[in-house]
Amino acid sequence: MTETPSPSTLLYEDRIPGGAHWSLLLRQGTSLRLIDLEGGANVGMLFYNPLEKLERYNAPDTLKCQHTFKLTRGHCLYSDMGRIFCSIVADSVGWHDTVGGNLSTAALQRKWGVKTYQDFRNDWIISGEQAFLVELAKYGLNRRDMAANLNLFSKVAPDDDGNLHFVPDHSKAGDSVELRFEMDTLVLFHTCPHPLNPAAEYPKKPIAYQLHTAAPVAADDYCMNFRPENQRGFQNNHIYHLQGKHPHGCC
């Protein structure tokens, strides 16, 4: 299910080409809407607490506490402190991966060779590993801070032997997913291919992103009530903000 935010809530929008990377600080009460422009996009993503960067996205806890293997509308994305970075409030794709991992530089070179910027200019290619390392360095972080990541717009499925395989053509042109941020969050993302993508050529799939002012969380909020553990996660966030950890004080 997807819902198009009102244009009056739009704060900013931009496009990111395929095989690129970016990062930004998103405040509590802001939503990030990602749009697959051509179909077949992949958005690798990591979350950190900007005030204490040792707190970061925890994929196992996110899946375990919500009894799921996929991510879609209603699911919350947890930190390793039991708090909720953001909630998936709208989604037209229906399945997003958080177990497939990140494209390493070694895997990139095995699949698609080496194409450096010095030799190929704008036709160069980069791994998800390299992309995250560049963004991590901007905030004093490095390889040891690279946690298990999301792969938005991508799906993996097991075969009869339990091996995971990439599902091609999963996301269509115009598909979107919207994340509502429940606490201030440092967001790192890239548009490099999923590590299990079997494409013969390095796929460069662009996305658009929009920042919106999110509606306040109501008592009957779909995400907060989607799983019992999510109510506890929202309560953990509430306590965190009451303790003055939020840069703007209590909320």
Coordinates of N, CA and C in Angstrom, one line a residue:
M1 N 0.8 -1.2 0.0 CA 0.0 0.0 0.0 C 0.9 1.2 0.0
T2 N 0.5 2.2 -0.8 CA 1.2 3.5 -0.8 C 0.3 4.6 -0.7
E3 N 0.7 5.7 -0.1 CA 0.0 6.9 0.0 C 0.8 8.1 -0.5
T4 N 0.3 8.9 -1.3 CA 1.1 10.1 -1.8 C 0.9 11.2 -0.8
P5 N 2.0 11.7 -0.2 CA 1.9 12.8 0.7 C 1.4 14.1 0.0
S6 N 0.8 14.9 0.8 CA 0.3 16.2 0.3 C 1.4 17.1 -0.1
P7 N 1.3 17.8 -1.3 CA 2.4 18.6 -1.7 C 2.8 19.7 -0.7
S8 N 1.8 20.1 0.1 CA 2.1 21.1 1.1 C 3.1 20.7 2.2
T9 N 3.3 19.3 2.3 CA 4.2 18.8 3.3 C 5.6 18.7 2.8
L10 N 5.8 18.9 1.5 CA 7.1 18.7 0.9 C 8.1 19.8 1.3
L11 N 9.3 19.3 1.8 CA 10.4 20.2 2.3 C 11.5 20.3 1.2
Y12 N 11.8 19.2 0.6 CA 12.9 19.1 -0.4 C 12.8 17.9 -1.2
E13 N 13.3 17.9 -2.4 CA 13.3 16.7 -3.3 C 14.6 16.8 -4.2
D14 N 15.0 15.6 -4.6 CA 16.2 15.6 -5.4 C 16.3 14.2 -6.1
R15 N 17.2 14.0 -7.0 CA 17.4 12.7 -7.6 C 18.8 12.2 -7.3
I16 N 19.0 10.9 -7.3 CA 20.3 10.3 -7.1 C 20.5 9.3 -8.2
P17 N 21.5 9.4 -9.0 CA 21.8 8.5 -10.1 C 22.1 7.1 -9.6
G18 N 22.0 6.1 -10.5 CA 22.5 4.7 -10.1 C 24.0 4.7 -9.8
G19 N 24.4 3.8 -8.9 CA 25.8 3.7 -8.6 C 26.4 4.9 -7.9
A20 N 25.6 5.6 -7.0 CA 26.0 6.8 -6.3 C 25.7 6.6 -4.8
H21 N 26.0 7.6 -4.0 CA 25.8 7.5 -2.6 C 25.6 8.9 -2.0
W22 N 24.9 9.0 -0.8 CA 24.6 10.2 -0.2 C 24.3 9.9 1.3
S23 N 24.3 11.0 2.1 CA 23.9 10.9 3.5 C 23.3 12.2 4.0
L24 N 22.5 12.1 5.0 CA 21.8 13.3 5.6 C 21.3 13.0 7.0
L25 N 21.1 14.0 7.7 CA 20.5 13.9 9.0 C 19.0 14.2 8.9
L26 N 18.2 13.3 9.4 CA 16.7 13.5 9.3 C 16.2 13.6 10.7
R27 N 15.4 14.6 11.0 CA 14.9 14.9 12.3 C 13.6 14.1 12.6
Q28 N 13.4 13.9 13.8 CA 12.1 13.3 14.3 C 11.0 14.1 13.7
G29 N 10.0 13.4 13.2 CA 8.8 14.0 12.6 C 9.0 14.3 11.1
T30 N 10.0 13.9 10.5 CA 10.3 14.0 9.1 C 10.1 12.7 8.4
S31 N 9.6 12.7 7.2 CA 9.5 11.4 6.4 C 10.4 11.5 5.2
L32 N 10.9 10.4 4.8 CA 11.7 10.2 3.6 C 11.0 9.3 2.6
R33 N 10.6 9.9 1.5 CA 10.0 9.1 0.5 C 10.9 8.8 -0.7
L34 N 11.1 7.5 -1.0 CA 12.0 7.1 -2.0 C 11.2 6.6 -3.2
I35 N 11.6 6.9 -4.4 CA 10.8 6.6 -5.6 C 11.8 5.9 -6.6
D36 N 11.4 4.7 -7.1 CA 12.1 4.0 -8.1 C 11.7 4.6 -9.5
L37 N 12.6 5.3 -10.2 CA 12.3 6.0 -11.4 C 12.2 5.1 -12.6
E38 N 13.0 4.1 -12.7 CA 13.0 3.2 -13.9 C 12.6 1.8 -13.7
G39 N 12.5 1.4 -12.4 CA 12.3 0.0 -12.1 C 13.6 -0.7 -11.9
G40 N 13.6 -1.7 -10.9 CA 14.8 -2.4 -10.7 C 15.8 -1.7 -9.8
A41 N 15.4 -0.7 -9.1 CA 16.3 0.0 -8.2 C 16.7 -0.8 -7.0
N42 N 17.8 -0.4 -6.4 CA 18.2 -0.9 -5.1 C 18.8 0.2 -4.3
V43 N 18.3 0.3 -3.0 CA 18.8 1.4 -2.2 C 19.4 0.7 -0.9
G44 N 20.7 0.7 -0.8 CA 21.3 0.2 0.4 C 21.3 1.3 1.4
M45 N 20.9 1.0 2.7 CA 20.7 2.1 3.7 C 21.2 1.6 5.1
L46 N 21.8 2.6 5.8 CA 22.2 2.4 7.2 C 21.7 3.5 8.0
F47 N 21.4 3.3 9.3 CA 21.0 4.3 10.2 C 21.9 4.4 11.5
Y48 N 22.1 5.6 12.0 CA 22.9 5.8 13.2 C 22.3 6.9 14.0
N49 N 22.5 6.8 15.3 CA 22.1 7.9 16.2 C 23.1 9.0 16.1
P50 N 22.8 10.2 15.6 CA 23.8 11.2 15.4 C 24.5 11.7 16.7
L51 N 23.8 11.5 17.8 CA 24.4 11.9 19.1 C 25.3 10.9 19.7
E52 N 25.0 9.6 19.4 CA 25.8 8.5 19.9 C 25.9 7.4 18.8
K53 N 26.9 7.6 18.0 CA 26.9 6.8 16.7 C 27.2 5.3 17.0
L54 N 27.5 4.9 18.2 CA 27.5 3.5 18.5 C 26.2 2.8 18.4
E55 N 25.1 3.6 18.5 CA 23.8 3.1 18.3 C 23.5 3.1 16.8
R56 N 23.2 2.0 16.3 CA 22.9 1.9 14.9 C 21.9 0.9 14.5
Y57 N 21.5 0.8 13.3 CA 20.4 -0.1 12.8 C 20.8 -1.6 13.1
N58 N 19.8 -2.3 13.7 CA 20.0 -3.7 14.0 C 19.0 -4.5 13.2
A59 N 19.5 -5.2 12.2 CA 18.6 -6.0 11.3 C 18.1 -7.2 12.0
P60 N 18.9 -8.0 12.8 CA 18.3 -9.1 13.4 C 17.1 -8.8 14.4
D61 N 17.3 -7.8 15.2 CA 16.3 -7.4 16.2 C 15.0 -6.9 15.4
T62 N 15.3 -6.2 14.3 CA 14.1 -5.6 13.5 C 13.3 -6.8 13.0
L63 N 13.9 -7.9 12.5 CA 13.1 -9.0 12.0 C 12.6 -9.8 13.1
K64 N 13.4 -10.1 14.1 CA 12.9 -11.0 15.2 C 11.7 -10.5 15.9
C65 N 11.8 -9.3 16.4 CA 10.7 -8.8 17.2 C 9.4 -8.5 16.5
Q66 N 9.5 -8.5 15.1 CA 8.2 -8.4 14.4 C 7.9 -9.6 13.6
H67 N 8.6 -10.7 13.9 CA 8.3 -12.0 13.3 C 8.1 -12.0 11.8
T68 N 9.2 -11.5 11.2 CA 9.1 -11.3 9.7 C 10.5 -11.6 9.1
F69 N 10.5 -11.9 7.8 CA 11.7 -12.0 7.0 C 11.8 -10.8 6.0
K70 N 10.6 -10.3 5.6 CA 10.6 -9.2 4.7 C 10.2 -7.9 5.5
L71 N 10.4 -6.8 4.8 CA 10.0 -5.5 5.4 C 9.0 -4.8 4.5
T72 N 7.9 -4.3 5.0 CA 6.9 -3.5 4.3 C 6.2 -2.6 5.2
R73 N 5.1 -2.0 4.7 CA 4.3 -1.1 5.5 C 3.9 -1.7 6.8
G74 N 4.1 -0.9 7.9 CA 3.7 -1.3 9.2 C 5.0 -1.7 10.0
H75 N 6.0 -2.1 9.4 CA 7.2 -2.5 10.1 C 8.0 -1.3 10.6
C76 N 8.7 -1.5 11.7 CA 9.5 -0.4 12.3 C 11.0 -0.9 12.2
L77 N 11.9 0.0 12.0 CA 13.3 -0.3 11.9 C 14.1 0.1 13.1
Y78 N 14.6 -0.9 13.8 CA 15.1 -0.8 15.2 C 16.6 -0.5 15.3
S79 N 17.0 0.2 16.3 CA 18.4 0.3 16.7 C 18.8 -0.8 17.6
D80 N 20.0 -1.0 17.9 CA 20.5 -2.0 18.8 C 20.3 -1.6 20.3
M81 N 19.6 -0.5 20.5 CA 19.2 -0.1 21.9 C 17.7 -0.3 22.1
G82 N 17.0 -0.9 21.1 CA 15.6 -1.2 21.3 C 14.7 0.0 21.0
R83 N 15.3 1.0 20.3 CA 14.5 2.2 19.9 C 14.2 2.1 18.4
I84 N 13.3 2.9 18.0 CA 12.8 2.9 16.6 C 13.4 4.1 15.9
F85 N 14.3 3.8 14.9 CA 14.7 4.9 14.0 C 13.6 5.4 13.2
C86 N 12.9 4.5 12.5 CA 11.8 5.0 11.6 C 10.8 3.9 11.4
S87 N 9.7 4.3 10.8 CA 8.6 3.3 10.5 C 8.3 3.4 9.0
I88 N 7.9 2.3 8.5 CA 7.5 2.2 7.0 C 6.0 2.5 7.0
V89 N 5.7 3.8 6.6 CA 4.3 4.2 6.7 C 3.6 4.0 5.3
A90 N 4.3 3.9 4.3 CA 3.7 3.6 3.0 C 4.6 2.8 2.1
D91 N 4.1 1.9 1.3 CA 4.9 1.1 0.5 C 4.1 0.4 -0.7
S92 N 4.5 0.7 -1.9 CA 3.9 0.1 -3.0 C 4.6 -1.2 -3.5
V93 N 5.7 -1.5 -2.9 CA 6.5 -2.6 -3.4 C 6.1 -3.9 -2.7
G94 N 6.0 -3.9 -1.4 CA 5.5 -5.0 -0.6 C 6.5 -5.9 0.0
W95 N 7.8 -5.7 -0.4 CA 8.8 -6.6 0.1 C 10.2 -5.8 -0.1
H96 N 10.9 -5.6 1.0 CA 12.2 -5.0 1.0 C 13.1 -6.0 1.8
D97 N 14.4 -6.1 1.3 CA 15.3 -7.0 1.9 C 16.2 -6.4 2.9
T98 N 16.5 -7.1 4.0 CA 17.5 -6.7 5.0 C 18.4 -7.9 5.4
V99 N 18.5 -8.9 4.6 CA 19.4 -10.0 4.9 C 20.4 -10.3 3.8
G100 N 20.2 -9.7 2.6 CA 21.1 -10.0 1.5 C 22.5 -9.4 1.6
G101 N 22.7 -8.4 2.4 CA 24.0 -7.8 2.6 C 24.3 -6.7 1.7
N102 N 25.6 -6.4 1.5 CA 26.1 -5.3 0.7 C 27.1 -5.8 -0.3
L103 N 27.1 -5.1 -1.5 CA 28.0 -5.5 -2.6 C 29.4 -5.1 -2.2
S104 N 30.3 -6.1 -2.0 CA 31.7 -5.9 -1.7 C 32.4 -5.5 -2.9
T105 N 33.6 -4.9 -2.7 CA 34.4 -4.5 -3.9 C 34.9 -5.7 -4.6
A106 N 35.3 -6.8 -3.8 CA 35.7 -8.0 -4.5 C 34.7 -8.6 -5.3
A107 N 33.4 -8.6 -4.8 CA 32.3 -9.2 -5.6 C 32.0 -8.3 -6.9
L108 N 32.1 -7.0 -6.7 CA 31.9 -6.1 -7.9 C 32.9 -6.4 -8.9
Q109 N 34.2 -6.6 -8.6 CA 35.2 -6.9 -9.6 C 35.1 -8.2 -10.3
R110 N 34.6 -9.2 -9.5 CA 34.4 -10.5 -10.1 C 33.2 -10.5 -11.1
K111 N 32.2 -9.7 -10.8 CA 31.0 -9.7 -11.7 C 31.2 -8.7 -12.8
W112 N 31.7 -7.5 -12.5 CA 31.6 -6.5 -13.6 C 33.0 -5.8 -13.8
G113 N 34.0 -6.3 -13.3 CA 35.4 -5.8 -13.5 C 35.7 -4.5 -12.8
V114 N 36.7 -3.9 -13.3 CA 37.2 -2.6 -12.6 C 37.0 -1.5 -13.6
K115 N 36.2 -0.5 -13.1 CA 36.0 0.7 -13.9 C 36.2 1.9 -13.0
T116 N 37.4 2.5 -13.0 CA 37.7 3.6 -12.1 C 37.3 4.9 -12.7
Y117 N 37.1 5.9 -11.8 CA 36.7 7.2 -12.3 C 37.8 7.8 -13.2
Q118 N 39.1 7.6 -12.9 CA 40.2 8.1 -13.6 C 40.2 7.6 -15.1
D119 N 39.7 6.4 -15.3 CA 39.7 5.8 -16.6 C 38.4 5.9 -17.3
F120 N 37.3 5.9 -16.6 CA 36.0 5.9 -17.2 C 35.1 7.1 -16.9
R121 N 35.6 8.0 -16.1 CA 34.8 9.2 -15.8 C 33.4 8.8 -15.3
N122 N 32.4 9.4 -15.8 CA 31.0 9.2 -15.3 C 30.5 7.8 -15.6
D123 N 31.2 7.0 -16.3 CA 30.9 5.6 -16.6 C 31.5 4.6 -15.6
W124 N 32.2 5.2 -14.5 CA 32.8 4.3 -13.6 C 31.8 3.6 -12.7
I125 N 32.2 2.6 -12.0 CA 31.3 1.8 -11.2 C 31.9 1.7 -9.8
I126 N 31.1 1.6 -8.8 CA 31.5 1.5 -7.4 C 30.7 0.5 -6.7
S127 N 31.3 -0.1 -5.6 CA 30.6 -1.1 -4.8 C 29.8 -0.4 -3.7
G128 N 28.9 -1.2 -3.2 CA 28.2 -0.7 -2.0 C 29.1 -0.5 -0.8
E129 N 30.1 -1.4 -0.7 CA 31.1 -1.3 0.3 C 31.9 0.0 0.2
Q130 N 32.4 0.4 -1.0 CA 33.1 1.7 -1.1 C 32.1 2.8 -0.9
A131 N 30.9 2.7 -1.3 CA 30.0 3.8 -1.1 C 29.7 4.1 0.4
F132 N 29.5 3.1 1.1 CA 29.3 3.3 2.6 C 30.5 3.8 3.3
L133 N 31.7 3.3 2.9 CA 32.9 3.8 3.5 C 33.1 5.3 3.3
V134 N 32.8 5.8 2.1 CA 32.9 7.2 1.8 C 32.0 8.0 2.7
E135 N 30.8 7.5 2.8 CA 29.8 8.3 3.7 C 30.1 8.2 5.1
L136 N 30.6 7.0 5.6 CA 30.9 6.8 7.0 C 32.1 7.8 7.4
A137 N 33.1 7.9 6.5 CA 34.2 8.8 6.8 C 33.8 10.2 7.0
K138 N 32.7 10.7 6.5 CA 32.3 12.0 6.7 C 32.0 12.3 8.1
Y139 N 31.7 11.3 8.9 CA 31.2 11.4 10.3 C 32.2 10.8 11.3
G140 N 33.4 10.6 10.8 CA 34.4 10.0 11.7 C 34.2 8.5 12.0
L141 N 33.5 7.8 11.1 CA 33.3 6.4 11.2 C 34.1 5.7 10.2
N142 N 34.2 4.3 10.3 CA 35.0 3.5 9.4 C 34.4 2.2 9.2
R143 N 35.2 1.2 8.7 CA 34.7 -0.1 8.3 C 34.1 -0.8 9.5
R144 N 34.6 -0.7 10.6 CA 34.1 -1.4 11.8 C 32.7 -1.0 12.2
D145 N 32.3 0.2 11.7 CA 31.0 0.8 12.0 C 29.9 0.4 11.0
M146 N 30.3 -0.4 10.0 CA 29.4 -0.8 8.9 C 28.5 -2.0 9.4
A147 N 27.3 -1.7 9.8 CA 26.4 -2.8 10.2 C 25.7 -3.4 9.0
A148 N 24.9 -4.5 9.3 CA 24.0 -5.1 8.3 C 23.0 -4.0 7.8
N149 N 22.9 -4.0 6.5 CA 22.1 -2.9 5.9 C 20.8 -3.3 5.3
L150 N 19.9 -2.3 5.0 CA 18.7 -2.5 4.3 C 19.0 -2.6 2.8
N151 N 18.2 -3.2 2.0 CA 18.2 -3.1 0.5 C 16.8 -2.8 0.1
L152 N 16.4 -1.6 0.1 CA 15.1 -1.2 -0.2 C 14.9 -1.4 -1.7
F153 N 13.7 -1.8 -2.1 CA 13.2 -2.1 -3.5 C 13.7 -3.5 -3.9
S154 N 14.5 -4.2 -3.2 CA 15.0 -5.5 -3.6 C 14.3 -6.7 -2.8
K155 N 14.2 -7.8 -3.4 CA 13.7 -9.0 -2.8 C 14.6 -10.2 -3.1
V156 N 14.8 -11.0 -2.0 CA 15.5 -12.3 -2.2 C 14.6 -13.4 -1.8
A157 N 14.7 -14.6 -2.4 CA 13.8 -15.7 -2.0 C 14.7 -17.0 -2.0
P158 N 14.3 -17.9 -1.1 CA 15.1 -19.2 -1.0 C 14.6 -20.2 -2.0
D159 N 15.6 -21.1 -2.4 CA 15.2 -22.2 -3.2 C 14.9 -23.4 -2.3
D160 N 14.7 -24.6 -2.9 CA 14.4 -25.8 -2.1 C 15.5 -26.2 -1.2
D161 N 16.7 -25.7 -1.5 CA 17.9 -26.1 -0.6 C 18.2 -25.0 0.4
G162 N 17.4 -23.9 0.4 CA 17.6 -22.9 1.3 C 18.6 -21.8 0.9
N163 N 19.0 -21.8 -0.4 CA 19.9 -20.8 -0.9 C 19.1 -19.6 -1.3
L164 N 19.6 -18.4 -1.0 CA 18.9 -17.2 -1.3 C 19.2 -16.8 -2.8
H165 N 18.2 -16.3 -3.5 CA 18.4 -15.9 -4.9 C 17.7 -14.5 -5.0
F166 N 18.3 -13.7 -5.9 CA 17.7 -12.4 -6.2 C 16.5 -12.5 -7.1
V167 N 15.5 -11.8 -6.8 CA 14.3 -11.8 -7.6 C 14.3 -10.6 -8.6
P168 N 14.5 -10.8 -9.8 CA 14.6 -9.7 -10.8 C 13.3 -9.0 -11.1
D169 N 13.3 -7.8 -11.5 CA 12.1 -7.0 -11.9 C 11.1 -7.0 -10.8
H170 N 11.6 -6.9 -9.5 CA 10.7 -6.9 -8.4 C 10.0 -5.5 -8.2
S171 N 10.8 -4.5 -8.3 CA 10.3 -3.1 -8.1 C 10.1 -2.5 -9.5
K172 N 8.9 -1.9 -9.7 CA 8.6 -1.3 -11.0 C 8.8 0.2 -11.0
A173 N 8.9 0.8 -12.2 CA 9.0 2.2 -12.3 C 7.8 2.9 -11.6
G174 N 8.1 3.9 -10.8 CA 7.1 4.6 -10.0 C 6.8 4.0 -8.7
D175 N 7.3 2.8 -8.3 CA 7.1 2.3 -7.0 C 7.8 3.2 -6.0
S176 N 7.3 3.2 -4.8 CA 7.8 4.1 -3.7 C 7.7 3.4 -2.3
V177 N 8.5 3.9 -1.4 CA 8.4 3.5 0.0 C 8.7 4.8 0.8
E178 N 8.0 4.9 1.9 CA 8.1 6.1 2.7 C 8.4 5.7 4.2
L179 N 9.5 6.3 4.7 CA 10.0 6.1 6.1 C 9.7 7.3 6.9
R180 N 9.0 7.2 8.0 CA 8.7 8.3 9.0 C 9.7 8.1 10.1
F181 N 10.5 9.2 10.4 CA 11.5 9.1 11.4 C 11.0 9.4 12.8
E182 N 11.2 8.5 13.7 CA 10.7 8.6 15.1 C 11.7 9.2 16.0
M183 N 13.0 9.3 15.6 CA 14.0 10.0 16.3 C 15.0 10.6 15.3
D184 N 15.8 11.6 15.8 CA 16.8 12.1 14.9 C 17.7 11.0 14.5
T185 N 18.0 10.9 13.2 CA 18.7 9.8 12.6 C 19.7 10.2 11.5
L186 N 20.9 9.7 11.6 CA 21.9 9.9 10.5 C 21.6 8.8 9.5
V187 N 21.3 9.1 8.3 CA 20.9 8.2 7.2 C 22.0 8.1 6.2
L188 N 22.6 7.0 5.9 CA 23.5 6.8 4.8 C 22.9 5.9 3.8
F189 N 23.0 6.2 2.5 CA 22.4 5.3 1.5 C 23.2 5.4 0.2
H190 N 23.0 4.3 -0.6 CA 23.6 4.3 -1.9 C 22.7 3.6 -2.9
T191 N 23.0 3.8 -4.2 CA 22.1 3.1 -5.2 C 23.0 2.1 -6.0
C192 N 23.9 1.5 -5.3 CA 24.7 0.4 -6.0 C 23.8 -0.9 -6.1
P193 N 24.2 -1.8 -6.9 CA 23.4 -3.0 -7.1 C 23.3 -3.9 -5.8
H194 N 22.2 -4.7 -5.7 CA 22.1 -5.7 -4.7 C 23.3 -6.7 -4.9
P195 N 23.9 -7.2 -3.9 CA 25.0 -8.2 -4.1 C 24.6 -9.5 -4.8
L196 N 23.4 -9.8 -4.8 CA 23.0 -11.1 -5.5 C 22.4 -10.8 -6.9
N197 N 22.4 -9.6 -7.3 CA 21.9 -9.2 -8.7 C 22.8 -9.9 -9.7
P198 N 22.2 -10.8 -10.6 CA 23.0 -11.5 -11.6 C 23.1 -10.8 -12.9
A199 N 22.8 -9.5 -13.0 CA 22.8 -8.8 -14.3 C 24.1 -8.9 -15.0
A200 N 24.1 -9.0 -16.3 CA 25.4 -9.1 -17.0 C 26.1 -7.8 -17.0
E201 N 25.4 -6.7 -17.0 CA 26.0 -5.4 -16.9 C 25.7 -4.7 -15.6
Y202 N 26.6 -3.9 -15.1 CA 26.4 -3.2 -13.8 C 25.1 -2.3 -14.0
P203 N 24.1 -2.6 -13.2 CA 22.9 -1.8 -13.3 C 22.9 -0.5 -12.6
K204 N 22.7 0.6 -13.3 CA 22.7 1.9 -12.7 C 21.2 2.4 -12.7
K205 N 20.5 2.2 -11.6 CA 19.1 2.5 -11.5 C 18.9 3.8 -10.6
P206 N 18.4 4.9 -11.2 CA 18.3 6.1 -10.4 C 17.0 6.1 -9.5
I207 N 17.1 6.9 -8.5 CA 15.9 7.1 -7.6 C 15.7 8.6 -7.4
A208 N 14.5 8.9 -7.0 CA 14.2 10.3 -6.5 C 13.9 10.1 -5.0
Y209 N 14.2 11.2 -4.3 CA 13.8 11.2 -2.9 C 13.2 12.5 -2.5
Q210 N 12.3 12.4 -1.6 CA 11.5 13.6 -1.1 C 11.6 13.6 0.4
L211 N 11.7 14.8 1.0 CA 11.6 15.0 2.4 C 10.3 15.7 2.7
H212 N 9.5 15.1 3.6 CA 8.2 15.7 4.0 C 8.1 15.9 5.5
T213 N 7.2 16.8 5.9 CA 6.8 16.9 7.3 C 5.8 15.8 7.5
A214 N 6.0 15.0 8.5 CA 5.1 13.8 8.7 C 4.0 14.3 9.7
A215 N 2.9 13.6 9.6 CA 1.8 13.9 10.5 C 2.2 13.3 11.9
P216 N 1.6 13.9 13.0 CA 2.0 13.4 14.3 C 1.5 11.9 14.4
V217 N 2.2 11.2 15.3 CA 1.8 9.8 15.5 C 0.6 9.7 16.5
A218 N -0.5 9.1 16.0 CA -1.7 9.1 16.8 C -1.8 7.8 17.5
A219 N -2.7 7.7 18.5 CA -2.9 6.5 19.3 C -3.2 5.2 18.5
D220 N -3.9 5.4 17.4 CA -4.2 4.3 16.5 C -3.3 4.1 15.3
D221 N -2.0 4.7 15.4 CA -1.1 4.6 14.4 C -0.8 3.2 13.9
Y222 N -0.9 3.0 12.6 CA -0.8 1.6 12.0 C 0.5 1.0 12.4
C223 N 1.7 1.7 12.3 CA 3.0 1.1 12.5 C 3.1 0.8 14.0
M224 N 2.7 1.7 14.9 CA 2.9 1.5 16.3 C 2.1 0.3 16.8
N225 N 1.0 0.0 16.1 CA 0.1 -1.1 16.6 C 0.2 -2.4 15.7
F226 N 1.2 -2.3 14.7 CA 1.3 -3.4 13.8 C 1.8 -4.7 14.5
R227 N 2.7 -4.6 15.4 CA 3.1 -5.7 16.3 C 3.2 -5.2 17.7
P228 N 2.9 -6.1 18.7 CA 3.0 -5.6 20.1 C 4.4 -5.0 20.5
E229 N 5.4 -5.6 19.9 CA 6.8 -5.1 20.3 C 6.9 -3.6 19.8
N230 N 6.2 -3.2 18.8 CA 6.4 -1.8 18.3 C 5.9 -0.8 19.3
Q231 N 4.9 -1.2 20.1 CA 4.4 -0.3 21.2 C 5.5 -0.1 22.2
R232 N 6.2 -1.1 22.5 CA 7.3 -1.0 23.4 C 8.4 -0.2 22.8
G233 N 8.7 -0.3 21.5 CA 9.7 0.5 20.9 C 9.4 2.0 20.9
F234 N 8.1 2.3 20.6 CA 7.7 3.7 20.7 C 7.8 4.2 22.1
Q235 N 7.6 3.4 23.1 CA 7.7 3.8 24.5 C 9.2 4.1 24.8
N236 N 10.1 3.2 24.3 CA 11.5 3.4 24.5 C 11.9 4.8 23.9
N237 N 11.4 5.1 22.8 CA 11.7 6.4 22.2 C 11.2 7.6 23.0
H238 N 10.0 7.4 23.6 CA 9.4 8.4 24.4 C 10.3 8.7 25.7
I239 N 10.7 7.6 26.3 CA 11.6 7.7 27.5 C 12.9 8.4 27.1
Y240 N 13.5 8.0 25.9 CA 14.7 8.6 25.4 C 14.6 10.1 25.3
H241 N 13.5 10.5 24.7 CA 13.3 12.0 24.5 C 13.1 12.7 25.8
L242 N 12.4 12.1 26.7 CA 12.1 12.7 28.0 C 13.4 12.9 28.8
Q243 N 14.4 12.1 28.5 CA 15.7 12.1 29.2 C 16.6 13.3 28.7
G244 N 16.1 14.0 27.7 CA 16.8 15.1 27.1 C 17.9 14.7 26.2
K245 N 17.8 13.5 25.6 CA 18.8 13.1 24.6 C 18.6 13.8 23.3
H246 N 17.3 14.2 23.1 CA 17.0 14.9 21.8 C 17.6 16.3 21.8
P247 N 18.3 16.7 20.8 CA 18.9 18.0 20.8 C 18.0 19.2 21.0
H248 N 16.7 19.0 20.8 CA 15.8 20.1 21.0 C 15.1 20.0 22.3
G249 N 15.6 19.1 23.2 CA 14.9 18.9 24.5 C 13.8 17.9 24.5
C250 N 12.9 17.9 25.5 CA 11.8 17.0 25.6 C 10.8 17.3 24.5
C251 N 10.1 16.2 24.1 CA 9.1 16.4 23.1 C 7.8 15.6 23.5

